[in-house]
Every structure is written in structure tokens, then in C-alpha cells.
Coordinates of N, CA and C in Angstrom, one line a residue:
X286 N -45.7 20.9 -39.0 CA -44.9 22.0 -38.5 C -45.7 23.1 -37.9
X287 N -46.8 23.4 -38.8 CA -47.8 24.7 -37.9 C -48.0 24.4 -36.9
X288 N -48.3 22.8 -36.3 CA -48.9 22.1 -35.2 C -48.0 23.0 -34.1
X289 N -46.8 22.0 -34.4 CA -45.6 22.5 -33.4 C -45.6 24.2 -33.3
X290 N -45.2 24.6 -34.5 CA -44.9 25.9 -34.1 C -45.6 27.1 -33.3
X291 N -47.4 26.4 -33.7 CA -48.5 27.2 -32.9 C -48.3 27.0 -31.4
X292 N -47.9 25.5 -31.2 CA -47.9 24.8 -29.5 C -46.7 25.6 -28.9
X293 N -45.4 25.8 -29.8 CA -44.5 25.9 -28.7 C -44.1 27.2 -28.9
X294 N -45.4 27.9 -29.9 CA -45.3 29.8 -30.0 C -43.5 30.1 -30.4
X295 N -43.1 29.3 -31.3 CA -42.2 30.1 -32.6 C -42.1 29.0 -33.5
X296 N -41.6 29.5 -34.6 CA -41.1 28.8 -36.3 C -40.2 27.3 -35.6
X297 N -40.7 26.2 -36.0 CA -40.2 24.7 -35.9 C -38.8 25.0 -36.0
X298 N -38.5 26.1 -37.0 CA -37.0 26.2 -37.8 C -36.3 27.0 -36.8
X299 N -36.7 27.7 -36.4 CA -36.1 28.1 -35.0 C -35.6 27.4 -33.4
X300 N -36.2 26.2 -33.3 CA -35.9 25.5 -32.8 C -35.0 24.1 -33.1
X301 N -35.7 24.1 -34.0 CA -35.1 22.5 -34.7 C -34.5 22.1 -35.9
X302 N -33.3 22.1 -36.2 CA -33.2 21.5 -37.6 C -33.5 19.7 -37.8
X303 N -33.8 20.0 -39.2 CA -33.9 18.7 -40.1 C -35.5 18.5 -39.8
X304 N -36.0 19.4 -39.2 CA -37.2 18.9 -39.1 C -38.0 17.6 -40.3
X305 N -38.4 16.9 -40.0 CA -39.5 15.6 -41.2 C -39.8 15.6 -41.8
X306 N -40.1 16.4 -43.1 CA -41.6 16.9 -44.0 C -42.4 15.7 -43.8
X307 N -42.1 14.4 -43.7 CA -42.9 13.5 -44.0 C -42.6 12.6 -42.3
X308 N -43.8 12.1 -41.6 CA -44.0 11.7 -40.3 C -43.4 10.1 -40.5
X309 N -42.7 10.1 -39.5 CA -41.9 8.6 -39.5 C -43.3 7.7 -39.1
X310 N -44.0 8.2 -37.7 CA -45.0 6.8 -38.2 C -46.6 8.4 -38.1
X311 N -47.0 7.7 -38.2 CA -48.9 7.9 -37.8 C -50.1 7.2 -37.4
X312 N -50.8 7.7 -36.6 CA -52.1 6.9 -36.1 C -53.2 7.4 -35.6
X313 N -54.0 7.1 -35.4 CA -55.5 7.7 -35.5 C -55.3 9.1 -34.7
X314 N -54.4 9.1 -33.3 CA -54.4 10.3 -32.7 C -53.5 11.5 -33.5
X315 N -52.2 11.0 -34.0 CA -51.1 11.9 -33.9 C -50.4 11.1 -34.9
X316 N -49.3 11.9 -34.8 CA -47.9 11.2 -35.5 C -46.8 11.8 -35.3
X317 N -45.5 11.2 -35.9 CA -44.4 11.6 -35.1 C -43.3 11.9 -36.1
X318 N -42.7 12.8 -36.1 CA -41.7 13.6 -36.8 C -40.3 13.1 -36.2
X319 N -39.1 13.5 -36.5 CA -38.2 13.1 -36.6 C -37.5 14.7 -36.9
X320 N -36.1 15.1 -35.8 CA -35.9 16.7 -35.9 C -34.4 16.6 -35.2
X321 N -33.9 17.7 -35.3 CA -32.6 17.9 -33.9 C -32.5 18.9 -33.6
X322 N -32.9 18.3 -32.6 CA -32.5 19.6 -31.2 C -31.4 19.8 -30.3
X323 N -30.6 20.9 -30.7 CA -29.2 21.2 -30.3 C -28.4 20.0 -30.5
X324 N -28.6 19.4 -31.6 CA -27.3 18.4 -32.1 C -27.7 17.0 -31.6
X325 N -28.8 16.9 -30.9 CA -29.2 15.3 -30.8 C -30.6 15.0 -31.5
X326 N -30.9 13.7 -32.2 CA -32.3 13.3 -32.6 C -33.2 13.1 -31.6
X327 N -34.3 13.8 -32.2 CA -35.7 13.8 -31.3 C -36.7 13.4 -32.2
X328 N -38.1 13.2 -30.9 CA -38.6 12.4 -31.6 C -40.1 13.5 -31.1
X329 N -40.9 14.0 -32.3 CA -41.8 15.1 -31.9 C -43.4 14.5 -32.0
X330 N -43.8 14.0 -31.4 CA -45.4 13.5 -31.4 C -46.0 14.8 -31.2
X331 N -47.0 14.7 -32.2 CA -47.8 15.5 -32.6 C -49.6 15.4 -33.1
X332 N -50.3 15.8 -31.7 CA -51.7 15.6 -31.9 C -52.2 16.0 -33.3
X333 N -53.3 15.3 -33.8 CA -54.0 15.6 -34.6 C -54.9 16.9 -34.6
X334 N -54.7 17.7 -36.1 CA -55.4 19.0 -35.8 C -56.6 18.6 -35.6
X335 N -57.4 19.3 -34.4 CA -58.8 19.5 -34.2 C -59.1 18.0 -33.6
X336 N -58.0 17.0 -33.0 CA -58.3 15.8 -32.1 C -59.3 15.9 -31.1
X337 N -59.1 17.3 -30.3 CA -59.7 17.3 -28.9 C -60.8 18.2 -29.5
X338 N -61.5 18.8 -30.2 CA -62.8 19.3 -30.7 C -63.5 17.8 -31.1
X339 N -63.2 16.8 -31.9 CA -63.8 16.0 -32.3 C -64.3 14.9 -31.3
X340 N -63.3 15.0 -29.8 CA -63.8 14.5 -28.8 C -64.7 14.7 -28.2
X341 N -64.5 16.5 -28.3 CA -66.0 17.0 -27.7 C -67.1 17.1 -28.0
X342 N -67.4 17.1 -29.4 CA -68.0 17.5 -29.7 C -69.0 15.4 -29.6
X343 N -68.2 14.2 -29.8 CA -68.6 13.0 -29.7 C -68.9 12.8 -28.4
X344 N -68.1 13.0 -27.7 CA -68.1 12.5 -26.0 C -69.3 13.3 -25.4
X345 N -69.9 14.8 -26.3 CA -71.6 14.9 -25.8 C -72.4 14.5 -26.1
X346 N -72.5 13.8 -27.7 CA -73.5 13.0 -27.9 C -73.6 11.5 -27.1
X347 N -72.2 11.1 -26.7 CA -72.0 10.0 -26.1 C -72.9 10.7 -24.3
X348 N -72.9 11.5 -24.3 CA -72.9 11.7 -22.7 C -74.7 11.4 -22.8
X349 N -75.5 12.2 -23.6 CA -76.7 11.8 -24.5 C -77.2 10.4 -23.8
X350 N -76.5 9.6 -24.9 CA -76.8 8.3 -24.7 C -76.8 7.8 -23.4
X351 N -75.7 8.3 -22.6 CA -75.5 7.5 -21.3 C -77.0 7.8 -20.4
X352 N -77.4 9.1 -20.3 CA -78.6 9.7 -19.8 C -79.7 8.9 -20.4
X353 N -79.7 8.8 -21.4 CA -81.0 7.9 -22.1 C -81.3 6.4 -21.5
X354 N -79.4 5.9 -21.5 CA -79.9 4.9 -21.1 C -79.8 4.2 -19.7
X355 N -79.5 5.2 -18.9 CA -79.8 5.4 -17.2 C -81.0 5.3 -17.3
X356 N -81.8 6.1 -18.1 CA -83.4 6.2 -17.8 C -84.2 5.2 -18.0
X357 N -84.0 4.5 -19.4 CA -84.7 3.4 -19.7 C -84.0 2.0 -19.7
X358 N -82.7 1.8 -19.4 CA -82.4 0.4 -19.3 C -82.9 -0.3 -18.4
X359 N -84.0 -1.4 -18.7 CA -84.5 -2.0 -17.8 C -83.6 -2.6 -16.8
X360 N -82.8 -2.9 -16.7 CA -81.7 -4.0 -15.8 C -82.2 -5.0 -15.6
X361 N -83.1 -5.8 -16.5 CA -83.7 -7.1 -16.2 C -82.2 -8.4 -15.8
X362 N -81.2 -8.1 -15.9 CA -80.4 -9.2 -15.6 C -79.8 -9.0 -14.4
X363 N -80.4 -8.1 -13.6 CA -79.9 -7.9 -12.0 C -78.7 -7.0 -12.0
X364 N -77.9 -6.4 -13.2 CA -77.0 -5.5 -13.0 C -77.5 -4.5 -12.8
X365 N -76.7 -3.5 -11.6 CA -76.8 -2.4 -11.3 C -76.1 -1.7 -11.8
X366 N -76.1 -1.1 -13.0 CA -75.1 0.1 -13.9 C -75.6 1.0 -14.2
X367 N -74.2 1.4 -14.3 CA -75.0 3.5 -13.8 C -74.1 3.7 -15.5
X368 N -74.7 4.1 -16.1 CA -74.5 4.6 -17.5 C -73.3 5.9 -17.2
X369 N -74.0 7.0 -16.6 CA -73.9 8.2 -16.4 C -72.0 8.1 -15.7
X370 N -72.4 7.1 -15.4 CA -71.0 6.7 -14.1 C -69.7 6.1 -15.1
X371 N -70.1 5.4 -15.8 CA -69.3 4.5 -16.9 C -68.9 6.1 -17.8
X372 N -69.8 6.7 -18.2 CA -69.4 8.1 -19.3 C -68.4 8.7 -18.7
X373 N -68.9 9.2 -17.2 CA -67.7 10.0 -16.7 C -66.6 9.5 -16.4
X374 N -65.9 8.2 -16.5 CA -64.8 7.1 -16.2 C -63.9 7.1 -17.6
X375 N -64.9 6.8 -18.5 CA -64.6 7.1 -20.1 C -63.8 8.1 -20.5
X376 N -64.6 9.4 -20.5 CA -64.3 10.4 -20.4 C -63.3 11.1 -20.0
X377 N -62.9 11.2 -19.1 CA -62.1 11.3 -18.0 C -60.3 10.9 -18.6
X378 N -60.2 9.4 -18.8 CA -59.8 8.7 -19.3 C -59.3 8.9 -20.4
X379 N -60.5 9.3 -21.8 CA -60.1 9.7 -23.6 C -59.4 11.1 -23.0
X380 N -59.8 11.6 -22.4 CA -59.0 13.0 -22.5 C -57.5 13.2 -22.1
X381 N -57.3 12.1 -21.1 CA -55.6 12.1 -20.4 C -55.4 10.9 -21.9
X382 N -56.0 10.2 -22.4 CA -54.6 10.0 -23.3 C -54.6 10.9 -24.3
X383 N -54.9 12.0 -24.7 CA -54.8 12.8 -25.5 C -53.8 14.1 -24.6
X384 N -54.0 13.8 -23.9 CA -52.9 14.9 -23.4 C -51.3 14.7 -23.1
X385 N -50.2 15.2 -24.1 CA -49.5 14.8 -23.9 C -48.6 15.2 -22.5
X386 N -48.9 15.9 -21.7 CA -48.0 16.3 -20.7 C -48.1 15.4 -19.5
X387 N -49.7 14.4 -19.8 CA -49.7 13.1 -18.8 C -48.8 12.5 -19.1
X388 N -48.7 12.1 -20.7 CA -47.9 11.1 -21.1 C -46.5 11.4 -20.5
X389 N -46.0 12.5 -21.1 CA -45.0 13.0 -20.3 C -44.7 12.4 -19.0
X390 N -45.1 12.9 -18.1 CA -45.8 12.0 -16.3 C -45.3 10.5 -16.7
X391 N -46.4 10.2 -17.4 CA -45.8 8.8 -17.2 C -45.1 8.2 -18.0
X392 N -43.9 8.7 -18.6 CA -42.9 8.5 -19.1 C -41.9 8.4 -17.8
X393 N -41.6 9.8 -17.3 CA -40.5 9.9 -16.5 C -40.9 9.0 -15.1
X394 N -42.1 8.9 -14.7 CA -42.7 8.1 -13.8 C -41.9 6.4 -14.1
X395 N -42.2 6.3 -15.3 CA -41.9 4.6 -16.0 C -39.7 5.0 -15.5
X396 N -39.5 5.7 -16.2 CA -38.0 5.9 -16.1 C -37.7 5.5 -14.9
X397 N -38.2 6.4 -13.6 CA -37.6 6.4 -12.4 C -37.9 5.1 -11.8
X398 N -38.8 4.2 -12.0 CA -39.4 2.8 -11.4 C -38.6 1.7 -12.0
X399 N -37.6 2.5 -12.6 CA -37.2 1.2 -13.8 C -35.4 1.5 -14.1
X400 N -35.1 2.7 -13.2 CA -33.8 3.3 -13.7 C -32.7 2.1 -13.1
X401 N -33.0 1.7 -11.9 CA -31.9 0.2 -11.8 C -32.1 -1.0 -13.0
X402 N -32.7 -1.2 -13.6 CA -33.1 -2.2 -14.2 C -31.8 -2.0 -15.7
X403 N -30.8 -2.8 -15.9 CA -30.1 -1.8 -17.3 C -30.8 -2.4 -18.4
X404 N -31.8 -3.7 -18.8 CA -32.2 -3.7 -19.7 C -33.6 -2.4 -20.2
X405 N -34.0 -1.9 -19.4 CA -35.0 -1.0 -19.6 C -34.4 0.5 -20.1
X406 N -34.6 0.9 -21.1 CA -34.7 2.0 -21.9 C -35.5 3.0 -22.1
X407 N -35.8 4.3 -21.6 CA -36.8 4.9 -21.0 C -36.2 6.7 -22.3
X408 N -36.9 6.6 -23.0 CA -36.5 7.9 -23.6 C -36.7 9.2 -22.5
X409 N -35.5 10.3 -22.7 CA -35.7 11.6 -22.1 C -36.6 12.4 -22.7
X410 N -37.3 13.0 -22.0 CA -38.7 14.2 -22.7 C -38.0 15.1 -22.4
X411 N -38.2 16.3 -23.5 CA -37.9 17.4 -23.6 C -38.9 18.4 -23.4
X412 N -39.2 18.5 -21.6 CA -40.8 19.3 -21.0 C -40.4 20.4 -21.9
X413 N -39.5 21.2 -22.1 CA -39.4 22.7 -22.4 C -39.7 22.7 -23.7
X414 N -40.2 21.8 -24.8 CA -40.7 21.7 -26.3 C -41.8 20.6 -26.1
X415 N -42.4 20.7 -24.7 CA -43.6 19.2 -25.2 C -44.8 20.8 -24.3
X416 N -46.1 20.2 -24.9 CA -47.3 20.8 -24.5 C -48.2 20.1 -24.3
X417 N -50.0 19.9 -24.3 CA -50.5 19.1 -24.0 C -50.7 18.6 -25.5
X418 N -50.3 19.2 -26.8 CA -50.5 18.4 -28.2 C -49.2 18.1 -28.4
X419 N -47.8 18.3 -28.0 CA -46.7 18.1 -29.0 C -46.2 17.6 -27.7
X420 N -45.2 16.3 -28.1 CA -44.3 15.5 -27.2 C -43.2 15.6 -28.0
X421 N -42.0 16.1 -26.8 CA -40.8 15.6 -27.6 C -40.3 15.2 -26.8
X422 N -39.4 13.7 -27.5 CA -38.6 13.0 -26.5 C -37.3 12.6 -27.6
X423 N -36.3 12.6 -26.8 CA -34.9 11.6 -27.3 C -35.2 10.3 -28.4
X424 N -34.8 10.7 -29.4 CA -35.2 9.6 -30.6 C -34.1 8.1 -29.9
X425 N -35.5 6.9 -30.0 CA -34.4 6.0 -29.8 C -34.0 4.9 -31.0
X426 N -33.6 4.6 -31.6 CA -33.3 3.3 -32.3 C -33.8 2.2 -31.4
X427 N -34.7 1.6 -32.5 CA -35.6 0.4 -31.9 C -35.0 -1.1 -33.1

């Protein structure tokens, strides 16, 4: 609940009842709460505190390595790889899936590519309670 309430700058309880004390699922990045917003179930993905510090602070010793091993990988097997090139692709990369307002993007992205199709079910995001750590979308029954 701090999470949220720091991301979307007021009290969870002000926004949402029934909020989750306890996260319906969890995983290495985040986890997800279960709430109502104005009378429908939602579904509140929520980064892990200090996720994107722990990135940074890895993805520079990672960056380290890549320089090291630009310099001294022999390439005896005729590959031409750029370390430095691979880091910044990586990188690049760990940080958009940690941001949830990409995901966002490519949610509604997935929705509109798919809105003829009736077996495809695309949950609604709720941009105006999602930030780049907190996603809220339309809870679906799976």
C-alpha cells in the first residue's frame, strides 16, 4: 500500500476500497493486489521496493564486465562481438520491462491489434492510477 500510495501521491484508501493486505500472486519483480475502483475489480501490479536501484546498481558492475571483456576476449572462434554492444541491448531492454507505463503501451497496443478477434480478452488499464512502478488494470477471471 505505501508503494501505491507514494506512486499515485495519496492514501490507497482514498482511492480504492477493499484494497488486499495480502498479494493475490508475486514474483521476482512485483506483485499484484486485488482492490475496487469506483465499484469495479482491479488488478494493482506493483514494483518491488528498491527494484530499479538494484538494477543499477548490477547493470554497472555488469557494464564492468562487458568493457573487460571487449578488451581481452580473444575471439579465437572468428566471432565478432562487441560486449559493450550486447550490455547496451540488455540494458535497454531490463529497464522497459520494469517500467510499467511500457507495459501499459503494450497492453492497449495488444488490445487494438486484436479488438476484432472475440476470442481475445485484453484487460482495460487504468493510465490515471498506473505510473512507471504501479499498474492498474480491470481484474479478469481467468
Amino acid at each position: 500500500k505505501e508503494i501505491v500510495s507514494r506512486e499515485l501521491g495519496r492514501p490507497t484508501d482514498e482511492i480504492f476500497t477493499d484494497f488486499s493486505a495480502t498479494p493475490l500472486k508475486a514474483a521476482s519483480l512485483g506483485q499484484v493486489h486485488t482492490a475496487y475502483y469506483k465499484g469495479k475489480k482491479v488488478a494493482i501490479k506493483v514494483q518491488r521496493a528498491g527494484l530499479k536501484e538494484l538494477f543499477d546498481v548490477d547493470l554497472k558492475n555488469l557494464k564492468k564486465l562487458a568493457v573487460l571483456l571487449d578488451k581481452f576476449d580473444p575471439k579465437t572462434d572468428g566471432a565478432d562481438r562487441d560486449w559493450v554492444s550486447i550490455y547496451e541491448e540488455s540494458e535497454r531492454l531490463l529497464y522497459l520491462e520494469i517500467d510499467y507505463l511500457n507495459e501499459a503501451d503494450n497492453c492497449e497496443r495488444f488490445a487494438r491489434d486484436f479488438r476484432d478477434i472475440d476470442y481475445v480478452r485484453v484487460p482495460r488499464v487504468y493510465r490515471e492510477l498506473s505510473t512507471p512502478r504501479v499498474l492498474t488494470m480491470e481484474f479478469v477471471e481467468s
